[in-house]
mmCIF file of C-alpha atoms in Angstrom:
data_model
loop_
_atom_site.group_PDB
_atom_site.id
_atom_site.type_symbol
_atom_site.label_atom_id
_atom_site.label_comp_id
_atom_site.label_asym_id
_atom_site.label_seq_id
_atom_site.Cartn_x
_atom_site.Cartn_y
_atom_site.Cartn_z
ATOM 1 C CA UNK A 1 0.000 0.000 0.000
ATOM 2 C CA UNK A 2 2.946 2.479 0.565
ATOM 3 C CA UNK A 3 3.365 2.628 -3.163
ATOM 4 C CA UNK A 4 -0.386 3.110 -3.785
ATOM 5 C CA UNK A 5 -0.480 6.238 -1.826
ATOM 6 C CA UNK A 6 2.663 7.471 -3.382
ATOM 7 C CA UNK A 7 1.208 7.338 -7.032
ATOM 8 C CA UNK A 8 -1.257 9.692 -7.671
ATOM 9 C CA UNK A 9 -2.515 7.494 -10.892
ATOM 10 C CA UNK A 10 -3.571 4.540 -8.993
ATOM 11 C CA UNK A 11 -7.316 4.699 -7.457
ATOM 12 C CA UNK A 12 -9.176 1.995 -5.097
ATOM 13 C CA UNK A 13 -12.299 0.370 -6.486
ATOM 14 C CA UNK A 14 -14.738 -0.750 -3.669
ATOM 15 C CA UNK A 15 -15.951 -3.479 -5.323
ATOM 16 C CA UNK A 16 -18.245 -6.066 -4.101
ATOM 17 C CA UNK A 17 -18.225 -7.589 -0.765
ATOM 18 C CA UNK A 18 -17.940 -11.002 -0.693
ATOM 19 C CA UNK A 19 -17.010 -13.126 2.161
ATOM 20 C CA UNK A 20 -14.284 -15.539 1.754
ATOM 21 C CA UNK A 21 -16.782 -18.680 1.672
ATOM 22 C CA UNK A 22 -18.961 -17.259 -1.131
ATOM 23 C CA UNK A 23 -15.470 -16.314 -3.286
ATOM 24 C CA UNK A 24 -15.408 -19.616 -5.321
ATOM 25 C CA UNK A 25 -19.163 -19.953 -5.569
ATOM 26 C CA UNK A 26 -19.909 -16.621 -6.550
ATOM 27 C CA UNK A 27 -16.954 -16.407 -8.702
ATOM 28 C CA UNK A 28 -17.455 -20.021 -10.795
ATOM 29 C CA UNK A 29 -21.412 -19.995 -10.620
ATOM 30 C CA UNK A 30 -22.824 -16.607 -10.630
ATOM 31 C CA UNK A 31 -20.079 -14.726 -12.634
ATOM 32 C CA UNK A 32 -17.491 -17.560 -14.666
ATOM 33 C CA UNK A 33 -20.523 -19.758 -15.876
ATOM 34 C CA UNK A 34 -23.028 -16.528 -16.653
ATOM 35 C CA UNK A 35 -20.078 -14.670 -18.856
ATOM 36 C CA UNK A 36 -19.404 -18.019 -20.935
ATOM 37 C CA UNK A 37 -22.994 -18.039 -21.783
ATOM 38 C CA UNK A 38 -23.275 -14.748 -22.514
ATOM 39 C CA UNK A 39 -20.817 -15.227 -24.847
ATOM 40 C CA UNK A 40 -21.309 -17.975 -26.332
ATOM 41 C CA UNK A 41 -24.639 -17.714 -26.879
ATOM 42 C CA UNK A 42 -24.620 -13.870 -28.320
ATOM 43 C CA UNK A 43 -22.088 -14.833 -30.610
ATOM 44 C CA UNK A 44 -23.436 -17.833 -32.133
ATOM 45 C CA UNK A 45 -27.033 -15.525 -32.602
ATOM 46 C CA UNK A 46 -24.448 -13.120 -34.576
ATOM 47 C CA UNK A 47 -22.844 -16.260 -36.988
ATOM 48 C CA UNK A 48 -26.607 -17.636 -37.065
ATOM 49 C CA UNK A 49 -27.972 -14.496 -38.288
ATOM 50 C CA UNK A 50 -25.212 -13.802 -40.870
ATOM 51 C CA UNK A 51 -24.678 -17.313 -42.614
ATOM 52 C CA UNK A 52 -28.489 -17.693 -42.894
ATOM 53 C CA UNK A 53 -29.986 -16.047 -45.881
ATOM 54 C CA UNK A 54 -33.697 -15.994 -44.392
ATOM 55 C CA UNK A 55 -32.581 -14.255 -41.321
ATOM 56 C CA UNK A 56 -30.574 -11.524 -43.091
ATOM 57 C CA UNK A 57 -33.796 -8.663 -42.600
ATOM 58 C CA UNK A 58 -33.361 -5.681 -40.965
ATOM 59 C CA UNK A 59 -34.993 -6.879 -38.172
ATOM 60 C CA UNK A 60 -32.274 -9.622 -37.258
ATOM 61 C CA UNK A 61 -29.125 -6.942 -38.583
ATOM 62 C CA UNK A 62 -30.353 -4.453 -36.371
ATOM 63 C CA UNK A 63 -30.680 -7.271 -33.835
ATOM 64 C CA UNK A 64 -26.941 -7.723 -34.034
ATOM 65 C CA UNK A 65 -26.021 -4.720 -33.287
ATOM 66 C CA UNK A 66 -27.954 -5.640 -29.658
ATOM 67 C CA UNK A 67 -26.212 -8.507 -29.278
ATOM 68 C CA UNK A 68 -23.020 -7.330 -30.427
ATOM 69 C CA UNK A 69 -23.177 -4.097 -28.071
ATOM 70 C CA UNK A 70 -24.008 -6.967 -25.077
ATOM 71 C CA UNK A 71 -21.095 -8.957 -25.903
ATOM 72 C CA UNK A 72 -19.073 -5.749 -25.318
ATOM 73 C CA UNK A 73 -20.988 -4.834 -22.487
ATOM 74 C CA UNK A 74 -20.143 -7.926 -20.578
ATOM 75 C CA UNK A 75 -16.525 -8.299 -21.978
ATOM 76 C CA UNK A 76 -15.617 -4.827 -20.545
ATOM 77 C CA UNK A 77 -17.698 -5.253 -17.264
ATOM 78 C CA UNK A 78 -17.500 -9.414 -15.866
ATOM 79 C CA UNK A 79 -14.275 -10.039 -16.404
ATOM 80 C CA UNK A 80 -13.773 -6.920 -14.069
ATOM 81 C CA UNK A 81 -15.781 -7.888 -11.269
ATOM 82 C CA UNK A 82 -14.436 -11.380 -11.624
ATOM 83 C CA UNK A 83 -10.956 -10.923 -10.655
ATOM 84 C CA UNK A 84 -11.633 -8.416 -7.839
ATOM 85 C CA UNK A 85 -13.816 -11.028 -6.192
ATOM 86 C CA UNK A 86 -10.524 -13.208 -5.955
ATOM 87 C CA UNK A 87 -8.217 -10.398 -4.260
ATOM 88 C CA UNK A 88 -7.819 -8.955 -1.370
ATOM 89 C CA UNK A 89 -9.643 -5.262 -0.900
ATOM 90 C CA UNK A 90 -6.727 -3.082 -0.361
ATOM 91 C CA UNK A 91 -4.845 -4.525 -4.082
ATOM 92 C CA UNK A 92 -7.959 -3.689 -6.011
ATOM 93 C CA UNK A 93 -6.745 -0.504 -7.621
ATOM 94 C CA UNK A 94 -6.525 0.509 -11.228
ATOM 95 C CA UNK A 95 -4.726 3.050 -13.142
ATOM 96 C CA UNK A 96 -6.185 6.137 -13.618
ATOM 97 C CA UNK A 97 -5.864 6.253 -17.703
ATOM 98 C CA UNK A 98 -7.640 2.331 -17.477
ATOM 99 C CA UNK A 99 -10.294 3.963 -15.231
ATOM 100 C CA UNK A 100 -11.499 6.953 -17.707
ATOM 101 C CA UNK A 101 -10.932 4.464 -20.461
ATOM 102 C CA UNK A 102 -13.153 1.853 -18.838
ATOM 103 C CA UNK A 103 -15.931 4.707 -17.686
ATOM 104 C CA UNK A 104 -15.819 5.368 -21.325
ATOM 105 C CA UNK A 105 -16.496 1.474 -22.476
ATOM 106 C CA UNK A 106 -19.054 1.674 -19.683
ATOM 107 C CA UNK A 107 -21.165 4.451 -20.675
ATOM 108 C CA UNK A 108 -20.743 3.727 -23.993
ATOM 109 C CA UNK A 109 -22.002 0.241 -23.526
ATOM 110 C CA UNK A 110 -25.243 1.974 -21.248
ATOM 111 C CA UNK A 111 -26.288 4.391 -24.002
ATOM 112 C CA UNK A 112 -25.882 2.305 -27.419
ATOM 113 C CA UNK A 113 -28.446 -0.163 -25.666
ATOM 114 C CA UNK A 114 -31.499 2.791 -25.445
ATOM 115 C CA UNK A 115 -29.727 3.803 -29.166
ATOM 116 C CA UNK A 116 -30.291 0.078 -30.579
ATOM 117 C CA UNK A 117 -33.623 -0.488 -28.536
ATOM 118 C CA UNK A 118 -35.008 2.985 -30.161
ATOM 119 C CA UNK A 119 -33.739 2.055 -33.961
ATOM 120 C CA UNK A 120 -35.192 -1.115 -33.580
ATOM 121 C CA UNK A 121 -38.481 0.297 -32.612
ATOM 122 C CA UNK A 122 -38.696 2.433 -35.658
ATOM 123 C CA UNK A 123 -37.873 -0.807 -37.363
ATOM 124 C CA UNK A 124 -41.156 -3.030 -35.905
ATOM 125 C CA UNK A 125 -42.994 0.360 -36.354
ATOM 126 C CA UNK A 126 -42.145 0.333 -40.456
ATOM 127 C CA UNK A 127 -43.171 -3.481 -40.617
ATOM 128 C CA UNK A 128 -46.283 -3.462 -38.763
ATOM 129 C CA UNK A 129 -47.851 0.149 -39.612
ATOM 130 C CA UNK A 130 -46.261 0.256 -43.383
ATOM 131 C CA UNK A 131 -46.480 -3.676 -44.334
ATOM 132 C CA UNK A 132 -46.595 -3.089 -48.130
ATOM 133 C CA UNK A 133 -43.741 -0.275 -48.038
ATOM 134 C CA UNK A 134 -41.448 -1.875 -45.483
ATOM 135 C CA UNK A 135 -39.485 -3.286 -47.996
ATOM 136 C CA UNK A 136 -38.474 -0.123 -49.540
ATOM 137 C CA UNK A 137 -37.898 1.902 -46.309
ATOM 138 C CA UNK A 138 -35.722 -1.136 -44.394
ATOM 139 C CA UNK A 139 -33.631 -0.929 -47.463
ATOM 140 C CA UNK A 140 -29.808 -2.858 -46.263
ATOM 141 C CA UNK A 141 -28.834 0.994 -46.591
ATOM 142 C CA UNK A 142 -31.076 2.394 -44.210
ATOM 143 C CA UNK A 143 -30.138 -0.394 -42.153
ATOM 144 C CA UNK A 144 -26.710 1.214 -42.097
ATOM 145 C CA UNK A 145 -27.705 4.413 -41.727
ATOM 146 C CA UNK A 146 -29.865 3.600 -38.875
ATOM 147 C CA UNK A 147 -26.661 1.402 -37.239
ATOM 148 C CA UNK A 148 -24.442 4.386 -37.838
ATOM 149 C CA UNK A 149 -26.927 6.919 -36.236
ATOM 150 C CA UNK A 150 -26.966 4.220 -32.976
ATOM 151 C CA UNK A 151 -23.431 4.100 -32.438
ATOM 152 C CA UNK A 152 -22.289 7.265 -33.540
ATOM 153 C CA UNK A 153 -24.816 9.054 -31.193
ATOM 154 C CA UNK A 154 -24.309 7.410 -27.997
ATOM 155 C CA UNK A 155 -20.703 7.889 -28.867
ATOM 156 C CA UNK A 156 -20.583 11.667 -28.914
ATOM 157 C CA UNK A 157 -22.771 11.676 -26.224
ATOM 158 C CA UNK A 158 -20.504 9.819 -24.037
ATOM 159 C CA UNK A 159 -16.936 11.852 -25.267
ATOM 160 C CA UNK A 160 -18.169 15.527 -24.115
ATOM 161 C CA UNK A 161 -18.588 14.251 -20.286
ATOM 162 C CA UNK A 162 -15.151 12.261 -20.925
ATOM 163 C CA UNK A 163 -13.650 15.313 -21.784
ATOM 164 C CA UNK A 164 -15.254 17.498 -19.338
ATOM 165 C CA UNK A 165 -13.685 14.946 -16.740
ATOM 166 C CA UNK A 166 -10.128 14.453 -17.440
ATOM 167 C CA UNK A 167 -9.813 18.098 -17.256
ATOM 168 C CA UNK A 168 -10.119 18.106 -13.556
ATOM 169 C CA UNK A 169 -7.459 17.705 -10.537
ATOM 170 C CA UNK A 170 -7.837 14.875 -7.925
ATOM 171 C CA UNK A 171 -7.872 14.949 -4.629
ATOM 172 C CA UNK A 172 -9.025 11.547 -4.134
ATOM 173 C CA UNK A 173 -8.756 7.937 -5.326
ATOM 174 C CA UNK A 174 -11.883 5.991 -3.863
ATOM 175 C CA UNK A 175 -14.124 4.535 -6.625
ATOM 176 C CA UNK A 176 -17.243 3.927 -4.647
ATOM 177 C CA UNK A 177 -18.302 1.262 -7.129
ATOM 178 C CA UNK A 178 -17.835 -1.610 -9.065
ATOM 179 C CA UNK A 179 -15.814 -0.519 -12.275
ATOM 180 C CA UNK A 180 -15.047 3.424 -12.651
ATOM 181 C CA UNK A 181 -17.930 5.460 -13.944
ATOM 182 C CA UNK A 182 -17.901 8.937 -14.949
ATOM 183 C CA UNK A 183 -19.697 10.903 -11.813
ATOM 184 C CA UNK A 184 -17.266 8.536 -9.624
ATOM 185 C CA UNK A 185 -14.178 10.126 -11.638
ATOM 186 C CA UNK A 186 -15.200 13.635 -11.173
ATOM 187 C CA UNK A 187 -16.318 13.316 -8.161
ATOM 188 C CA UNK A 188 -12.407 13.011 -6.895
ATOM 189 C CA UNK A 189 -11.900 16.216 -7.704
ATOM 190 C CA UNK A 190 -11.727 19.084 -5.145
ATOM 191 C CA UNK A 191 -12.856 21.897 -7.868
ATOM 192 C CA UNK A 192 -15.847 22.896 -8.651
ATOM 193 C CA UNK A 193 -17.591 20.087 -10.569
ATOM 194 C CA UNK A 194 -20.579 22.256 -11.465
ATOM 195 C CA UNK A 195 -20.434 21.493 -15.091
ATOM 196 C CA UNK A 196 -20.018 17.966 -14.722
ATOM 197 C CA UNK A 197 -23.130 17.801 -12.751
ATOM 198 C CA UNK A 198 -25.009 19.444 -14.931
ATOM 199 C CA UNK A 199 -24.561 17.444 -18.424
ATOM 200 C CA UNK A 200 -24.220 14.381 -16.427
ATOM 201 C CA UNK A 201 -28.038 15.186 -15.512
ATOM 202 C CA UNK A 202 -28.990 16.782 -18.814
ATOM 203 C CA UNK A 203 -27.972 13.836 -20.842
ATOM 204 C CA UNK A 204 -29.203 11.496 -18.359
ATOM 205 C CA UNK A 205 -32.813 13.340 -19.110
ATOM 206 C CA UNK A 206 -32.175 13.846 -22.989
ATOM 207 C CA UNK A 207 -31.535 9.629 -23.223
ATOM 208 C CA UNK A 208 -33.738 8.749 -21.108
ATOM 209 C CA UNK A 209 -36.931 10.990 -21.733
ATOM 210 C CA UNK A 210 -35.905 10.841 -25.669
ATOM 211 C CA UNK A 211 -35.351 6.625 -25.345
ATOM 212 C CA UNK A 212 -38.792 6.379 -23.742
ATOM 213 C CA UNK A 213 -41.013 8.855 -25.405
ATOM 214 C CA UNK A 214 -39.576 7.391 -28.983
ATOM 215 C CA UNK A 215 -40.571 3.763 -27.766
ATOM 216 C CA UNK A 216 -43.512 4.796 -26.127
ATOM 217 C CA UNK A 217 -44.949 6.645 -28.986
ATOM 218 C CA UNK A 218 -44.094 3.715 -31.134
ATOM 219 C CA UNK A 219 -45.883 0.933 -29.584
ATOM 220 C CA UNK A 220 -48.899 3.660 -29.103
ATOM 221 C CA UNK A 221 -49.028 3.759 -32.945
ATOM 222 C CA UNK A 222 -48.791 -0.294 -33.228
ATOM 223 C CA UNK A 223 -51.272 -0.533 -30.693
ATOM 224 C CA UNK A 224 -53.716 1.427 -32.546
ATOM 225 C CA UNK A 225 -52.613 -0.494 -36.055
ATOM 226 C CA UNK A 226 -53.423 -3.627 -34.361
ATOM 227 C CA UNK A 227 -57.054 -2.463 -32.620
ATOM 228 C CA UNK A 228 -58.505 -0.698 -35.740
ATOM 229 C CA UNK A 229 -57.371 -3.311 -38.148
ATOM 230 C CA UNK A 230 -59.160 -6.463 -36.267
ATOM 231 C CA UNK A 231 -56.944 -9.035 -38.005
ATOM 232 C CA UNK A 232 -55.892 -11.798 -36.053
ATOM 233 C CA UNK A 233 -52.619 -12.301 -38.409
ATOM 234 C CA UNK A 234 -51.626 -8.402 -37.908
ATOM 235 C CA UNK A 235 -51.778 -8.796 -34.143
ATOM 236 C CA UNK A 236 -50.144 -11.960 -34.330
ATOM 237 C CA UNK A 237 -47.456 -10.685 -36.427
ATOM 238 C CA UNK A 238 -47.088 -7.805 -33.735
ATOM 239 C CA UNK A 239 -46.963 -9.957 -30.506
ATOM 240 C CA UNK A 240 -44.311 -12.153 -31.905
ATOM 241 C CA UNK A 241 -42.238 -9.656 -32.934
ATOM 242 C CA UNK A 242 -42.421 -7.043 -30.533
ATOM 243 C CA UNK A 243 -43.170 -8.491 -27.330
ATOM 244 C CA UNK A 244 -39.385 -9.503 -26.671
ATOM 245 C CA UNK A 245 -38.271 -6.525 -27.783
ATOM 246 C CA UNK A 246 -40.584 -4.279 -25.415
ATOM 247 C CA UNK A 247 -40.133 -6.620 -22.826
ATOM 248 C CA UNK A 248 -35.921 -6.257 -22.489
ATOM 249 C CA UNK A 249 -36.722 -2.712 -23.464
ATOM 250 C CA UNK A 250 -38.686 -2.193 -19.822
ATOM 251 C CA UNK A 251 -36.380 -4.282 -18.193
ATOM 252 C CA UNK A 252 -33.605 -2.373 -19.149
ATOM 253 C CA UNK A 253 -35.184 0.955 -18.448
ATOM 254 C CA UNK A 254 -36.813 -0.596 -14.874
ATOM 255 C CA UNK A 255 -33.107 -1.698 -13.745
ATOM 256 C CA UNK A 256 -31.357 1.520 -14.977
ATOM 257 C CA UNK A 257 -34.491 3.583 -12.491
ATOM 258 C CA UNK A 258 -33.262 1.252 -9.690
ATOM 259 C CA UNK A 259 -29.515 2.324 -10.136
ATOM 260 C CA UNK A 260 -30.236 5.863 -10.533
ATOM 261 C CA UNK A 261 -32.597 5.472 -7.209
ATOM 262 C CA UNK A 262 -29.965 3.748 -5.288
ATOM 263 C CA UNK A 263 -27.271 6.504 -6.256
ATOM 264 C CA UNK A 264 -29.223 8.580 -4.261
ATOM 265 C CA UNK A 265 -29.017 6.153 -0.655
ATOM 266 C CA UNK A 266 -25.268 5.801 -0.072
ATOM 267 C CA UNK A 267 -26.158 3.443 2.987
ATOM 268 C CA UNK A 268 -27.497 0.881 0.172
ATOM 269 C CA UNK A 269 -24.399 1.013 -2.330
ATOM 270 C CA UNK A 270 -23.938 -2.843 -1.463
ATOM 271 C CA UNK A 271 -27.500 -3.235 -2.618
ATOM 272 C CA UNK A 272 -26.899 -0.867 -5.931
ATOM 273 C CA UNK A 273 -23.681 -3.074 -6.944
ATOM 274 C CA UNK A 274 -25.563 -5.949 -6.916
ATOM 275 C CA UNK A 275 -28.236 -4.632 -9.284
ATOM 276 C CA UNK A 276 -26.081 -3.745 -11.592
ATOM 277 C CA UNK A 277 -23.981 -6.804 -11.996
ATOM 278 C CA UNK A 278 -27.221 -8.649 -11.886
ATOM 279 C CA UNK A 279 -28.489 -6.119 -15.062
ATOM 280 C CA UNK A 280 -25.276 -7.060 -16.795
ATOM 281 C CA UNK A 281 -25.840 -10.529 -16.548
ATOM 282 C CA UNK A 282 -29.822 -10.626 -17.022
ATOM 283 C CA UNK A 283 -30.241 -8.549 -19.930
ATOM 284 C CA UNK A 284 -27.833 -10.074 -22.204
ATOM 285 C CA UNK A 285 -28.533 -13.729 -20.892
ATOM 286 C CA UNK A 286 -31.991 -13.037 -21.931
ATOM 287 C CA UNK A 287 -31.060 -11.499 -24.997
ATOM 288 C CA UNK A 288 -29.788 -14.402 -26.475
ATOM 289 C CA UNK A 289 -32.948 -16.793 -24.948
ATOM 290 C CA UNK A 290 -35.522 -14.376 -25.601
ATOM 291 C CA UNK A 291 -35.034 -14.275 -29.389
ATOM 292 C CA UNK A 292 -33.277 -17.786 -29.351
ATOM 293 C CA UNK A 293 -36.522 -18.949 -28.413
ATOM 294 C CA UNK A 294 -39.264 -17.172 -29.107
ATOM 295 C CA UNK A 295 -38.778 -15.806 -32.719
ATOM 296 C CA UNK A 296 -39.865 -18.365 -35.073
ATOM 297 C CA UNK A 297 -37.032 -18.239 -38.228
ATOM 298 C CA UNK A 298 -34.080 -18.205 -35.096
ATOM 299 C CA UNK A 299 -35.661 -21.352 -33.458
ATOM 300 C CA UNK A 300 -36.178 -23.080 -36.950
ATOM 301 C CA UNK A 301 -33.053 -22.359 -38.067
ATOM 302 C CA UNK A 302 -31.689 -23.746 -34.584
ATOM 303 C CA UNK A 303 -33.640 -26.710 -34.973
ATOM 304 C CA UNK A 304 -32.591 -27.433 -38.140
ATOM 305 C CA UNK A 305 -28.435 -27.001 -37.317
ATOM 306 C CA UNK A 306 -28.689 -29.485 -34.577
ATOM 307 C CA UNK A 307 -30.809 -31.903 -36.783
ATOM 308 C CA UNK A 308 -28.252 -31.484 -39.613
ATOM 309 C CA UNK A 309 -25.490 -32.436 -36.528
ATOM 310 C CA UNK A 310 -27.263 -34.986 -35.424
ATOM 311 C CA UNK A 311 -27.642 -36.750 -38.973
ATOM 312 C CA UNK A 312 -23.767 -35.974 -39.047
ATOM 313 C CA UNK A 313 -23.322 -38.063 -36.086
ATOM 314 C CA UNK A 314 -25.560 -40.851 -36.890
ATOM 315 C CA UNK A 315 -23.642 -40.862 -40.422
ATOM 316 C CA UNK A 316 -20.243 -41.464 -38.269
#
């Protein structure tokens, strides 16, 4: 520790408490086993999707950039929290260039999923409300152009506060959480973090208010589709392939309301860590079972790979 407090670069993560009894259960069961699935599982959607021919619609590419956008998520995040669970409290520090590079990944990562979740929307809007001009709206360009406007806006909107940051002093090295965020960087600082505060909030309120009037609005306008048409098809069509969709979409929004809540109670930060490893384990878990599952062409198509092995193996 004397050379800790002697370099001004290296800061302390909290991290989670775990006694030393839970350590290898919570590290091989609840973390190891969760981020191989995650993995595996998003990735093989992502080779699925792109060596099938009837799953290459912009529903499924846009899909990808999800599961894509989870993969990074939980590559940047669980490998993290998996190695501090195995050390001691006092050796979990990181360097401060690693910290503003991983708040960076991190809020990235938080935004892009609202910036997916709302281009996909706007994608199950054009194929339920427009059926016979979907085709020439979800053009593999717009596609694109829809991807592009995703990433490229949650990325802008995550470099201002990253710059804003970086430009202040520290006076402190305590990360009060599990990986380095951007409030818990600025908040070392002694000066006056005014600024920070405020486009922290504003873009907080801009994503979120923008995320859920966009979806909201959208699934008003299906909704209505559905009731005034009366066809059992249309509202068929619309269950299938927007319930798992609006259902990670509330899920993700619910989770992010309990974080933000629990900010606000310092005596439950214990509580707070373990919602949000929990969200970065749930959501992209589900991801890949949701639409594994439940959307017809991914299940067929999964149906038919393991048939095709297991004719392979009989063959042998």
């Amino acid at each position: 520790m004397e050379n800790l407090t002697l370099n001004e670069d290296l800061l302390i993560l909290e991290g989670l408490k775990v006694t030393s009894q839970f350590k290898t259960p919570a590290f091989i069961l609840l973390l190891l086993l969760s981020f191989i699935f995650i993995i595996v599982s998003n990735m093989g959607l992502v080779v699925l999707i792109f060596r099938s021919r009837s799953l290459r619609q912009p529903m499924y590419l846009l899909f990808c950039n999800l599961v894509i956008n989870d993969i990074f998520g939980a590559a940047i995040i669980i490998p993290h929290v998996l190695k501090d669970i195995l050390i001691l409290h006092s050796e979990r520090y990181i360097h401060y260039i690693n910290c503003v590079a991983q708040s960076f990944c991190v809020h990235f990562h938080g935004i892009a999923s609202h910036t997916v979740l709302m281009v996909m929307a706007f994608d199950r809007y054009q194929a339920i409300c427009n059926p016979l001009r979907y085709t020439s709206i979800m053009t593999n360009r717009m596609v694109v152009k829809l991807s592009v406007v995703a990433w490229g806006s949650a990325f802008v909107m995550v470099v201002i506060p990253t710059g804003l940051t970086v430009r202040l002093s520290r006076c402190r090295r305590i990360i009060p959480n599990l990986f380095c965020d951007n409030a818990s960087l600025f908040n070392l600082s002694c000066e006056n973090i005014f600024i920070d505060n405020i486009y922290s909030l504003a873009y907080t309120v801009l994503l979120l208010s923008s995320s859920i009037g966009s979806v909201t609005l959208t699934y008003l306008k299906i909704a209505a589709v559905c009731v005034r048409s009366k066809s059992k098809s249309l509202n068929r069509k619309a269950l299938q392939t927007c319930a798992s969709h609006l259902a990670l979409y509330v899920l993700l929004v619910a989770l992010g309301f309990i974080v933000i809540i629990l900010h606000r109670f310092p005596q439950f930060s214990d509580h707070r860590k373990i919602v949000t490893v929990m969200g970065h384990i749930i959501i992209p878990a589900l991801n890949a079972v949701i639409y594994g599952v439940q959307i017809k062409e991914i299940r067929q198509t999964i149906k038919a790979l393991f048939h095709i092995h297991k004719v392979a193996l009989k063959g042998k």
